Coordinates of C-alpha atoms and ligand atoms in Angstrom, one line a residue:
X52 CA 0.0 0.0 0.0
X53 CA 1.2 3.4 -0.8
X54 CA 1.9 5.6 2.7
X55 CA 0.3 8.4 1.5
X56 CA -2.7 7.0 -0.3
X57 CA -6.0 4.6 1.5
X58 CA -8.3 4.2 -0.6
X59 CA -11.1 2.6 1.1
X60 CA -14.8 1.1 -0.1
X61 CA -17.9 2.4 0.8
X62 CA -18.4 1.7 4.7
X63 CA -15.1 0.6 5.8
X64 CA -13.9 2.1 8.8
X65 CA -11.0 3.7 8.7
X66 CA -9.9 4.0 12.6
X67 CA -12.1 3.8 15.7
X68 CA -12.7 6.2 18.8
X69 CA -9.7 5.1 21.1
X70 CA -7.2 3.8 18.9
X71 CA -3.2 5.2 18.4
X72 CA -3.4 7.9 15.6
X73 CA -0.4 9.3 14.0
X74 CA -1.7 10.8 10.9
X75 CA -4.1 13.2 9.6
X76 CA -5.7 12.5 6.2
X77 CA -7.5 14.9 3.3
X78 CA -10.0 13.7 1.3
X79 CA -9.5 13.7 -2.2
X80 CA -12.4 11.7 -3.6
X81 CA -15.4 10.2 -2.1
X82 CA -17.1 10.6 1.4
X83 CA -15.9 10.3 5.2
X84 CA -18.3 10.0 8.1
X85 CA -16.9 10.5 11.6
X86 CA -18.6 8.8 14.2
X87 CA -18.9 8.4 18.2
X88 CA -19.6 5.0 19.5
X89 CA -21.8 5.6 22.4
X90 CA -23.3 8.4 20.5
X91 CA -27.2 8.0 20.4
X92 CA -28.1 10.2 17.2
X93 CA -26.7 7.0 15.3
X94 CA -23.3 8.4 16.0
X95 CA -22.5 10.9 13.4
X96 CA -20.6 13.9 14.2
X97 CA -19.7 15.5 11.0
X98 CA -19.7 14.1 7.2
X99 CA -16.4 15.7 5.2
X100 CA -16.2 15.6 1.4
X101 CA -13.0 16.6 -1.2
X102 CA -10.3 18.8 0.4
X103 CA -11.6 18.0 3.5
X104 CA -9.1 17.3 6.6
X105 CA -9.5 14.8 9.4
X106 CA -7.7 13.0 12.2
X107 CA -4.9 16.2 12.3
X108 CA -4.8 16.1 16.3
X109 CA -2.6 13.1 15.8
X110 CA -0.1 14.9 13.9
X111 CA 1.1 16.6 17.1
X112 CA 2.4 13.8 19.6
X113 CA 0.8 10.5 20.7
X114 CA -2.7 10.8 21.4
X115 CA -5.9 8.4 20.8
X116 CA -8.6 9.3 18.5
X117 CA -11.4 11.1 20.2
X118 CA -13.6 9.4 17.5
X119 CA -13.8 7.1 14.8
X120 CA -14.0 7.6 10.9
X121 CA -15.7 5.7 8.1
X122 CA -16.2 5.8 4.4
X123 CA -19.5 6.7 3.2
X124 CA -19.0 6.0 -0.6
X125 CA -15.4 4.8 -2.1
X126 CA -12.9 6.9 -1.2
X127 CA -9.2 8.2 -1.7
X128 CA -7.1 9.5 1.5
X129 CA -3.8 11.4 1.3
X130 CA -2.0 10.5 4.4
X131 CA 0.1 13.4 6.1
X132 CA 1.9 11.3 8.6
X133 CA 3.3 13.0 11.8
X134 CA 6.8 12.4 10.9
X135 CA 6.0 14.4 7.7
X136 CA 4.4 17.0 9.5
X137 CA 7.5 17.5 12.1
X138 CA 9.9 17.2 8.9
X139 CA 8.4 20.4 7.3
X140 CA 8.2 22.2 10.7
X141 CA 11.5 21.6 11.4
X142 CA 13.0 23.0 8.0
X143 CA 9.9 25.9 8.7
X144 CA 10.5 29.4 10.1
X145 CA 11.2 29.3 13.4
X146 CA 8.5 31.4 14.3
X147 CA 6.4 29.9 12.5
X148 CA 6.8 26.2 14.2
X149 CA 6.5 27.8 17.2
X150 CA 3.3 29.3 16.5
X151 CA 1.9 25.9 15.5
X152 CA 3.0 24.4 18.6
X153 CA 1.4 26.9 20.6
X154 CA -1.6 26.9 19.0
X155 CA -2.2 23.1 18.6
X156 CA -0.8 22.9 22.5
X157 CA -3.9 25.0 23.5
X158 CA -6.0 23.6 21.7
X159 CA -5.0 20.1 22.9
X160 CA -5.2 21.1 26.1
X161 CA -8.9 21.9 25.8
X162 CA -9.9 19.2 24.1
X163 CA -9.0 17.1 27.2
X164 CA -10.0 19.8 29.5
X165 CA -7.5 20.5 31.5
X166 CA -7.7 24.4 30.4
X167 CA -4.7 26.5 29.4
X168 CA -2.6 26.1 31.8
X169 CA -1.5 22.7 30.3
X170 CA 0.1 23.9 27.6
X171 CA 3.7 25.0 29.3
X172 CA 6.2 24.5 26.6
X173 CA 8.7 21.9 26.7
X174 CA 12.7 23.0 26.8
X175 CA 12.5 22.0 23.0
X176 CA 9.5 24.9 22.4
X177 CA 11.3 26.8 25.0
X178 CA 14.2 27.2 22.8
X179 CA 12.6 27.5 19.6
X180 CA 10.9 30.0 21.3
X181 CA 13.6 31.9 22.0
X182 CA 15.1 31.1 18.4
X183 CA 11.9 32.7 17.0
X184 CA 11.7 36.2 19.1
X185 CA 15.5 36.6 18.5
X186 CA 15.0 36.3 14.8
X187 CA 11.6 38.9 14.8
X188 CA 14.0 41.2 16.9
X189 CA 16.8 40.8 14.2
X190 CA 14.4 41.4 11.5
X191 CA 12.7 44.4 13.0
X192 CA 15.6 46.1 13.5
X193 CA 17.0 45.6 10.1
X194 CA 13.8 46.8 9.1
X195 CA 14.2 50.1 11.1
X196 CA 18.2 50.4 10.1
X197 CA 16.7 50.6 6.2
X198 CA 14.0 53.2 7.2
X199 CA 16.6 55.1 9.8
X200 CA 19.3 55.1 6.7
X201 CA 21.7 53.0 8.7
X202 CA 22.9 51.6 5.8
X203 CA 26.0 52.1 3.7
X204 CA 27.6 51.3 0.1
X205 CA 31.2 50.9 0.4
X206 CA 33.0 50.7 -3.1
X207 CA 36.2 48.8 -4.2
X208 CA 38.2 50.0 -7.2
X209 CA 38.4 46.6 -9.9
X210 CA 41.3 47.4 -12.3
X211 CA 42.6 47.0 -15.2
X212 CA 45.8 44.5 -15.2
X213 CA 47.1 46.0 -18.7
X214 CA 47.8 49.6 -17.5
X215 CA 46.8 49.9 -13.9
X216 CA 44.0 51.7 -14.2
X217 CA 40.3 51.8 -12.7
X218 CA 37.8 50.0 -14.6
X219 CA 35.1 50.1 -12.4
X220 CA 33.8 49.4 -8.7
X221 CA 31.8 46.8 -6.4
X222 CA 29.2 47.9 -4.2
X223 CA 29.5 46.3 -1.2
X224 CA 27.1 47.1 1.6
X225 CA 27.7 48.0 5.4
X226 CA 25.5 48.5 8.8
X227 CA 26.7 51.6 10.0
X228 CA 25.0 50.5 13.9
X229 CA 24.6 53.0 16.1
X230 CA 26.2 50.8 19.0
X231 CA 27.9 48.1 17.3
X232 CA 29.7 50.6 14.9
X233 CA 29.9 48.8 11.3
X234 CA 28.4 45.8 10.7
X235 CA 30.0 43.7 7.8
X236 CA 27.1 42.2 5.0
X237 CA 28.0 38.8 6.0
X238 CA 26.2 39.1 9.5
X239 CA 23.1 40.7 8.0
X240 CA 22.6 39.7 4.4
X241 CA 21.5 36.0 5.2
X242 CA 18.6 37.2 7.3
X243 CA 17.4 40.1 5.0
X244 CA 17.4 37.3 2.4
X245 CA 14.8 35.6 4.5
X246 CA 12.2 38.2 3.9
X247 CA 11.2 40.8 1.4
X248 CA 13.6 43.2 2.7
X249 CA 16.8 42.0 0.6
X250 CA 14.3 43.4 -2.0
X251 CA 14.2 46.4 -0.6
X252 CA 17.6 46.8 0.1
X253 CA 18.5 45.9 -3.2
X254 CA 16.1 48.7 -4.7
X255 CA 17.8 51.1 -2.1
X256 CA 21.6 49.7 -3.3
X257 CA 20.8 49.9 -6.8
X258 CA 19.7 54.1 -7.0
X259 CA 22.6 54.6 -4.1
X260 CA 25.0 52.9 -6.4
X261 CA 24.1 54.8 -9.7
X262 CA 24.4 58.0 -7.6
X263 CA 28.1 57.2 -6.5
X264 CA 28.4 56.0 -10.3
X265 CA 27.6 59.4 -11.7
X266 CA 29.7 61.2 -9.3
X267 CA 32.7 58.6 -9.5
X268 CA 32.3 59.6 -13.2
X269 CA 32.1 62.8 -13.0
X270 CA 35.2 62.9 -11.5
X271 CA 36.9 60.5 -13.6
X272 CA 36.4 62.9 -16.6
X273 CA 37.8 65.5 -14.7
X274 CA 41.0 64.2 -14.4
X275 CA 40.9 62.3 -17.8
X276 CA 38.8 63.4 -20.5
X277 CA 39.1 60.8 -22.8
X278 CA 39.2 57.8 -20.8
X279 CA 36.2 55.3 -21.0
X280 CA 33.5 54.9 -19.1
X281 CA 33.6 53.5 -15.3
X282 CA 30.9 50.3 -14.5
X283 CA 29.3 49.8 -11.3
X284 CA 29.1 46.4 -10.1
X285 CA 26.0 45.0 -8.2
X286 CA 25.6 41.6 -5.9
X287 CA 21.8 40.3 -6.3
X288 CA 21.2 37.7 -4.1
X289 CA 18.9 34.4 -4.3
X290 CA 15.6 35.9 -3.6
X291 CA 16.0 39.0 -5.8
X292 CA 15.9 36.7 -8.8
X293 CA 12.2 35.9 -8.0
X294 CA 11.8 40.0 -7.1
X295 CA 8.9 41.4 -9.7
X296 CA 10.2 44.7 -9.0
X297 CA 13.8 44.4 -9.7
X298 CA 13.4 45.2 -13.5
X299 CA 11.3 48.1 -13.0
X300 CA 13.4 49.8 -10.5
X301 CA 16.5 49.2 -12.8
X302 CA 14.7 50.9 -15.7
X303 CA 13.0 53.3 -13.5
X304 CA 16.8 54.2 -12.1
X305 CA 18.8 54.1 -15.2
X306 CA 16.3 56.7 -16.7
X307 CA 16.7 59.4 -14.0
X308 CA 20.4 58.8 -14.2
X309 CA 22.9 59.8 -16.4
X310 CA 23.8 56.0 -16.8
X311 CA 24.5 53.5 -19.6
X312 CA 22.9 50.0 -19.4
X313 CA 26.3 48.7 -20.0
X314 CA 28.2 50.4 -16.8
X315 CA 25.8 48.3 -14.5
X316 CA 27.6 44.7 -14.0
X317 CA 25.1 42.3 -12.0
X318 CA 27.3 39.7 -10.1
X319 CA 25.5 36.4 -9.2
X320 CA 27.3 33.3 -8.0
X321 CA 27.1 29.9 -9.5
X322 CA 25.2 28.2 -7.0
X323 CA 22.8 30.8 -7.0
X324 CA 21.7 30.6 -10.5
X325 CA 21.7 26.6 -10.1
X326 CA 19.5 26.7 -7.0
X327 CA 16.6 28.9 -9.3
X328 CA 17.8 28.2 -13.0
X329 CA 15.1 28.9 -15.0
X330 CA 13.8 32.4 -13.0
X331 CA 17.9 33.1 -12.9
X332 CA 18.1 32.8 -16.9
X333 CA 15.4 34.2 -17.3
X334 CA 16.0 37.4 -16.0
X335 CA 19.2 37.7 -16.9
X336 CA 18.4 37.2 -20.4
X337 CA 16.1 40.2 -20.0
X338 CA 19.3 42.3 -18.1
X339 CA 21.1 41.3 -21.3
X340 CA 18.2 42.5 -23.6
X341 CA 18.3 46.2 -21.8
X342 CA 22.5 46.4 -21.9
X343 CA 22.9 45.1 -18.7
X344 CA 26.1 43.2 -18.3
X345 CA 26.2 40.1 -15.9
X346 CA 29.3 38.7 -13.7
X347 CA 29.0 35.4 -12.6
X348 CA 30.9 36.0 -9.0
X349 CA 33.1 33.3 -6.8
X350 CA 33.5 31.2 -9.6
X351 CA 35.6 28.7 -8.1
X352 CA 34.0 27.8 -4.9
X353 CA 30.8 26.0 -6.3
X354 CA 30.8 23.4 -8.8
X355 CA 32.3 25.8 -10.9
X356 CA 31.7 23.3 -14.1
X357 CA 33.3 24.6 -17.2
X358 CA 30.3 22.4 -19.2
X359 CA 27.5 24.6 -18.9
X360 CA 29.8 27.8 -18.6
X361 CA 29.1 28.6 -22.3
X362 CA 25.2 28.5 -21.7
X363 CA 25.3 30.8 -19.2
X364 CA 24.2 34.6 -20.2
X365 CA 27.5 36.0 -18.4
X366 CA 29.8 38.4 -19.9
X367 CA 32.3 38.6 -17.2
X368 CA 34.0 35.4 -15.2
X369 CA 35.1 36.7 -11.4
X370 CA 37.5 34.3 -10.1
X371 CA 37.4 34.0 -6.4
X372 CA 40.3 34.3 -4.2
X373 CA 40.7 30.8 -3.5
X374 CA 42.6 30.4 -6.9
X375 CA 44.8 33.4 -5.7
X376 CA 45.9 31.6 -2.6
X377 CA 46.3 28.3 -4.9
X378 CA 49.1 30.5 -7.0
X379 CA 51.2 30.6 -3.9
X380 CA 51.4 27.0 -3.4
X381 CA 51.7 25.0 -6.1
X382 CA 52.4 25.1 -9.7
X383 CA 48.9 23.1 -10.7
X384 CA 47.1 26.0 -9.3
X385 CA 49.0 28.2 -11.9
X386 CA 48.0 25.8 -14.7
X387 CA 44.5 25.6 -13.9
X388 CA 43.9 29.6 -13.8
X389 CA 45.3 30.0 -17.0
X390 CA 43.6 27.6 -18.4
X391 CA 40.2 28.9 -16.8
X392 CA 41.3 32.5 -17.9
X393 CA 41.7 31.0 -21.5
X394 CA 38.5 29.2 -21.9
X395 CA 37.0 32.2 -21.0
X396 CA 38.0 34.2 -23.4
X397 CA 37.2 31.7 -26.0
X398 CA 33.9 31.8 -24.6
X399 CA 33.3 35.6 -25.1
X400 CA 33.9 36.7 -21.4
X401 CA 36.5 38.8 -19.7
X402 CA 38.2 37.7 -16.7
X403 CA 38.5 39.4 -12.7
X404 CA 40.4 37.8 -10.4
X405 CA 39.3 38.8 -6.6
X406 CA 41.2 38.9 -3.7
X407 CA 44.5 40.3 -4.8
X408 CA 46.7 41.0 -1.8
X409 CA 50.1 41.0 -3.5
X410 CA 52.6 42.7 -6.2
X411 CA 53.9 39.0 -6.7
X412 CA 50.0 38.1 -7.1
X413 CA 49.4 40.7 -9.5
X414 CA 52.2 40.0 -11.8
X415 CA 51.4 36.4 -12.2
X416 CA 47.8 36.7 -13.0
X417 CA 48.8 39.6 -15.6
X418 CA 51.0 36.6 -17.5
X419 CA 47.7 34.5 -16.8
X420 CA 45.9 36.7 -19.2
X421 CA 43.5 37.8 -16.5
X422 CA 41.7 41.4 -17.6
X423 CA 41.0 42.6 -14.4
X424 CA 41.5 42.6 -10.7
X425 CA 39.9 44.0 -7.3
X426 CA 41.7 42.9 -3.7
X427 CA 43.3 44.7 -1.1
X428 CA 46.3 45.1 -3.1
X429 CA 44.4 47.7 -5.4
X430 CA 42.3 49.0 -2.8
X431 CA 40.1 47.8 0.2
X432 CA 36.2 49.0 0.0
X433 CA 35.9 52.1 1.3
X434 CA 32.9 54.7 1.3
X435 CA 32.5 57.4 -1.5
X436 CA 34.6 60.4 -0.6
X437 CA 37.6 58.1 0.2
X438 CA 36.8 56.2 -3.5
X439 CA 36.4 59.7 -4.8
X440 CA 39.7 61.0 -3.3
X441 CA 41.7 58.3 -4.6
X442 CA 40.3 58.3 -8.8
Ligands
C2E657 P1 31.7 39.1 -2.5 O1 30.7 39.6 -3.5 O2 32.5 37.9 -3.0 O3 32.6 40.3 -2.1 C1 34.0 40.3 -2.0 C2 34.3 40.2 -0.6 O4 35.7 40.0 -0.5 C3 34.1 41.5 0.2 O5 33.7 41.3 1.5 C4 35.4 42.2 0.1 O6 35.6 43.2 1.2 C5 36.4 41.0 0.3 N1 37.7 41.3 -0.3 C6 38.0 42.2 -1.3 N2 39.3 42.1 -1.6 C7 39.9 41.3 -0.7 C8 41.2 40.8 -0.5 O7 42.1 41.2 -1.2 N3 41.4 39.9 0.5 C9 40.4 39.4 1.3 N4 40.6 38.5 2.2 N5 39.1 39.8 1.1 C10 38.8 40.7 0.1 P2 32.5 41.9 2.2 O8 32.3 43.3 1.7 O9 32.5 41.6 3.6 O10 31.3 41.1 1.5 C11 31.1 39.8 1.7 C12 29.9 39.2 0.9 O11 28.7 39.8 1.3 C13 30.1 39.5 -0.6 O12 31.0 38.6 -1.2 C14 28.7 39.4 -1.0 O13 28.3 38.0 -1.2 C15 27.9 39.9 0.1 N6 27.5 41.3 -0.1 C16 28.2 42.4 0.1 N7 27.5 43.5 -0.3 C17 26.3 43.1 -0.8 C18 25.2 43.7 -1.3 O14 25.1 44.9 -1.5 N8 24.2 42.9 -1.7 C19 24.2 41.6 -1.6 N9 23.2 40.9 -2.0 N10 25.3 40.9 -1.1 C20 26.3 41.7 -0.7
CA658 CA1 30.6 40.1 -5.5
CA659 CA1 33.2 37.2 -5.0

C-alpha cells in the first residue's frame, strides 16, 4: 500500500474512537463519516467531502482518536503522517513552528480539559521559542536600520591589469549601527534574504549605487577626459531573482540617471543561479536584452563546471580568491587559472580575479591573461569620498 494513499470502499472504517493515531488525512475523492460509539443520534458527528481534513490532532504527539472515521461512498485519503508533518516544521521558520505548537498545544489542552494552563512549553519549544523572538528582533531592526538610513555602500576599485588603471567598482554594503559601529554584510545579508527586505535593500543599493556611479564619473572625466567609461558592479542575491520589482526599478533608475545599461555589471554566483535556474536565466536574459552586463561572481567555490559555462548569459568570469591563494602553493594552481582564464575568453567573457593582496600576485595573473582585478592590493572598499579622493 502506498503511505500516503487509502483508498477505502464504501463503509469501511477507517480508525475507531480510542485507537493510536499518527496521521491526519484529506479527502481527495469520495465521502468520510466521523462517528462516536456511544453516541445516540446514530453516531454521526460530522460528514467531510474533497479537500476535507481529518484526524490532524494526531499529527502533534501520541494521542488516541477522540472518535472514529468511516467511508461513506469509495474513497481516496492522502495521508500526512506525523513524521512528515515534524519534517516540514523543522525546515519551517522558526517562528512559524513555534506558533503551531502553541496553537495546537492549546488547543489540545482543551480538548482534554485540562484548560490552558496545560500547555507549558517543553525545553524543545522553550528554545525555539527563544530562536523565534530573536530572529523577529533581528528582522525588526533591520527593518528600522533601512527606514533610519543605517545603511552604507562601500566601493572597491576593480582594475585593469594592462595599464593599472580603474575599470570600475563593487558595491559592497555596510551596517553603520549606532552601537555596534559597522556591521560587515555577512552578519546581516542571510537574514534580509529571509524576507522581502533583501528586495528592498537591493532597490535602495541599486539608485545609491548609480548615484556614487555618476559622481565617480564625474570625477573620472575630470582628471581624464578621454578615458572610457567606469561600470558599477552589483551583488543580487537568491531571492531578488524571483523580485517582480527588480526590472522596473533598474529601468525606473537608469532613466533618471545619467547611466548606460552597459556600466551596471550584475554579479551572481554559480550556485545561485543553479539553486533557481530557469527564473535566474530568465531574468538575466532580460538584463542582457536592456544592456545590462552580468558577472558570474566566486567562480571557483561552487561546482564551478566549465560544461555549462558557455550557456550561461554571463559576460564577465570573477574568479574568487581561492585560486589566488592556490598560486602561492603549487604550480597546478597556476596551470589551472590560466587555463580557466583562457576558456573564458574563448567563450566571449572577460576575466576578474578577486582577492589580490600581492605585487607577486598581481604580476602572475597579468601573465595568466587575466583582464582585471579588485583585492586589497588595489584598494580595500571604502565609502564614496575616500573612492572619490583616490580616482
Ligand atoms: P563578494 O561579493 O565575494 O565580495 C567580496 C568580498 O571580499 C568583500 O567582503 C570584500 O571586502 C572582500 N575582499 C575584497 N578584496 C579582498 C582581499 O584582497 N582579500 C580578502 N581577504 N578579502 C577581500 P564583504 O564586503 O564583507 O562582502 C562579503 C559578501 O557579502 C560579498 O561577497 C557578497 O556576497 C555579500 N554582499 C556584500 N555586499 C552586498 C550587497 O550589497 N548585496 C548583496 N546581495 N550581497 C552583498
Ligand atoms: Ca561580489
Ligand atoms: Ca566574490
Amino acid at each position: 500500500m502506498d503511505k500516503f494513499r487509502r483508498r477505502l470502499a464504501a463503509g469501511d472504517v477507517l480508525f475507531r474512537q480510542g485507537e493510536q493515531g499518527d496521521c491526519a488525512y484529506v479527502v481527495e475523492s469520495g465521502a468520510i463519516e466521523i462517528f462516536q460509539e456511544g453516541d445516540k443520534r446514530n453516531g454521526v458527528v460530522a460528514r467531510l467531502g474533497t479537500q476535507d481534513i481529518f484526524g490532524e490532532m494526531a499529527l502533534f504527539g501520541e494521542h488516541t482518536r477522540s472518535a472514529g472515521a468511516r467511508a461513506v461512498d469509495p474513497t481516496t485519503l492522502t495521508v500526512v503522517t506525523h513524521d512528515y508533518l515534524a519534517e516540514r516544521l523543522q525546515a519551517s521558520d522558526p517562528m512559524l513552528r513555534h506558533l503551531v505548537r502553541t496553537l495546537t498545544q492549546r488547543l489540545r489542552a482543551q480538548l482534554d480539559g485540562a484548560g490552558p494552563a496545560a500547555a507549558a512549553g517543553s525545553a524543545l519549544d522553550q528554545a525555539d521559542q527563544a530562536q523565534a523572538l530573536a530572529r523577529i528582533r533581528a528582522e525588526q531592526e533591520l527593518t528600522l536600520a533601512l527606514e533610519r538610513d543605517e545603511f552604507q555602500l562601500y566601493f572597491q576599485p576593480i582594475h585593469h591589469l594592462a595599464d593599472g588603471g580603474v575599470a570600475g567598482y563593487e558595491a559592497l554594503i555596510r551596517w553603520i549601527h549606532p552601537e555596534r559601529g559597522l556591521v560587515p554584510p555577512l552578519q546581516f545579508i542571510p537574514l534580509a534574504e529571509e524576507s522581502d527586505l533583501i528586495n528592498r535593500m537591493g532597490h535602495w543599493i541599486i539608485e545609491q549605487s548609480c548615484a556614487a556611479l555618476v559622481q565617480l564619473q564625474a570625477r573620472r572625466r575630470a582628471a581624464a577626459a578621454a578615458a572610457p567609461p567606469l561600470f558599477m558592479s552589483l551583488n543580487l542575491s537568491g531571492r531578488q531573482l524571483l523580485d517582480p520589482e527588480l526590472l522596473p526599478t533598474l529601468d525606473r533608475i537608469l532613466a533618471r540617471y545619467p547611466v548606460e545599461p552597459k556600466q551596471i555589471k550584475l554579479e551572481v554566483t554559480e550556485s545561485l543561479l543553479l539553486q533557481r535556474f530557469d527564473e535566474g536565466m530568465r531574468l538575466l536574459n532580460e538584463c542582457r536584452a536592456r544592456g545590462l552586463r552580468v558577472s558570474l561572481d566566486d567562480f571557483g567555490t561552487g561546482y564551478s563546471s566549465l560544461s555549462y559555462l558557455h550557456r550561461l548569459p554571463v559576460n564577465t568570469l570573477k574568479l574568487d580568491r581561492s585560486f589566488v591563494l592556490q598560486l602561492d602553493v603549487s604550480d597546478s594552481g597556476r596551470k589551472i587559472l590560466g587555463a580557466i582564464v583562457r576558456l573564458a575568453h574563448d567563450l566571449g567573457m572577460d576575466v576578474i580575479t578577486e582577492g589580490i593582496e600581492t605585487a607577486a600576485q598581481t604580476e602572475v595573473l597579468r601573465e595568466l591573461g587575466s583582464d582585471m582585478a579588485q583585492g586589497y592590493y588595489f584598494g580595500k572598499p571604502a565609502p564614496l569620498a575616500a573612492a572619490l579622493e583616490k580616482l
